[in-house]
């Protein structure tokens, strides 16, 4: 039962020692099994173990390779202190939580929820924060099933958060409905972000074609809020916390589910998030941001495959 761990440790030690350089190709599962006198099942499991810890990358129909940060990942693995590799959606509460967790979390750059899911699928991240609204109205689960097909995807619920239409202080244009943004400069998040998906959906429901609405694109909620506060945009969709920070007016748009998407096999590695969110001081800091509901923190949804 432990042979795959022994083999994985041996390979991690080789990476750490520089015998296997970052980006270098590793033997096939069959060749590794033959060389180490073990079964292909054990060799395959050892590779999966190393991939889950970020030491190597696995891609369909390609040889395993040492990841670009393989030596650092091997050091964490061998030292017993592996940082959780987090990708996905921008969020003020998550930024606060990451600061609280310190070196227990390693943030992987990703431009929004969809790119975060792609990072998990490619084994360059352990989990991705997401708030993607499916056309059925369901959040995150359909996307997790599609992108992590065959990986036993799961959702770890973090919180619900409120998205609002940010408006300049005093609402000088007297905007009371999303349909009134036609003709205004609307600050937008980048394509691939959950907030951009939500904005396009909300505009369509309000009878406004998304392509009719012009405006600059930004990489974070804070940047959207700054653009509205500085007069570079007349409105913008962002979390309510961004409005509070800059004393902006806002029009409520939607409450959405904010989940951590990961493989069910990796749920135990996400324990630091749940533990931190059980700390009353951390919860109080998040509540003070405005527009967050933490009543269902830590609930897990193991997603069953879609029946055909």
PDB file of C-alpha atoms in Angstrom, residues 1 34 37 45 49 52 84 94 107-108 121 155-156 176 182 191 195 200 206 213 220 225 232 256 264 285 288 296:
ATOM      1  CA  UNK A   1       0.000   0.000   0.000  1.00  0.00           C
ATOM      2  CA  UNK A  34      10.203  -1.999 -15.121  1.00  0.00           C
ATOM      3  CA  UNK A  37      10.672  -3.573 -10.227  1.00  0.00           C
ATOM      4  CA  UNK A  45      -0.202   6.110  -8.656  1.00  0.00           C
ATOM      5  CA  UNK A  49       0.785  11.583  -6.140  1.00  0.00           C
ATOM      6  CA  UNK A  52      -1.205  16.362  -6.919  1.00  0.00           C
ATOM      7  CA  UNK A  84      -2.153  24.609  -1.386  1.00  0.00           C
ATOM      8  CA  UNK A  94     -10.348  35.565  -0.433  1.00  0.00           C
ATOM      9  CA  UNK A 107      -1.512  31.737  -5.341  1.00  0.00           C
ATOM     10  CA  UNK A 108      -1.292  30.680  -8.999  1.00  0.00           C
ATOM     11  CA  UNK A 121      -7.474  20.439 -14.948  1.00  0.00           C
ATOM     12  CA  UNK A 155     -17.284  21.867  -4.512  1.00  0.00           C
ATOM     13  CA  UNK A 156     -16.210  23.206  -1.128  1.00  0.00           C
ATOM     14  CA  UNK A 176     -32.376  52.707 -10.937  1.00  0.00           C
ATOM     15  CA  UNK A 182     -27.206  51.611 -22.503  1.00  0.00           C
ATOM     16  CA  UNK A 191     -13.630  37.626 -20.447  1.00  0.00           C
ATOM     17  CA  UNK A 195     -18.356  38.592 -13.045  1.00  0.00           C
ATOM     18  CA  UNK A 200     -23.630  39.667 -19.799  1.00  0.00           C
ATOM     19  CA  UNK A 206     -32.659  43.648 -18.759  1.00  0.00           C
ATOM     20  CA  UNK A 213     -22.420  48.365 -23.834  1.00  0.00           C
ATOM     21  CA  UNK A 220     -10.026  43.034 -10.480  1.00  0.00           C
ATOM     22  CA  UNK A 225     -14.437  50.440  -8.472  1.00  0.00           C
ATOM     23  CA  UNK A 232     -13.173  56.813 -16.035  1.00  0.00           C
ATOM     24  CA  UNK A 256     -23.898  34.280  -6.062  1.00  0.00           C
ATOM     25  CA  UNK A 264     -12.542  14.991  -4.240  1.00  0.00           C
ATOM     26  CA  UNK A 285     -13.144  40.690   9.190  1.00  0.00           C
ATOM     27  CA  UNK A 288     -16.991  43.868   7.873  1.00  0.00           C
ATOM     28  CA  UNK A 296     -22.810  27.559   4.833  1.00  0.00           C
TER      29      UNK A 296
END
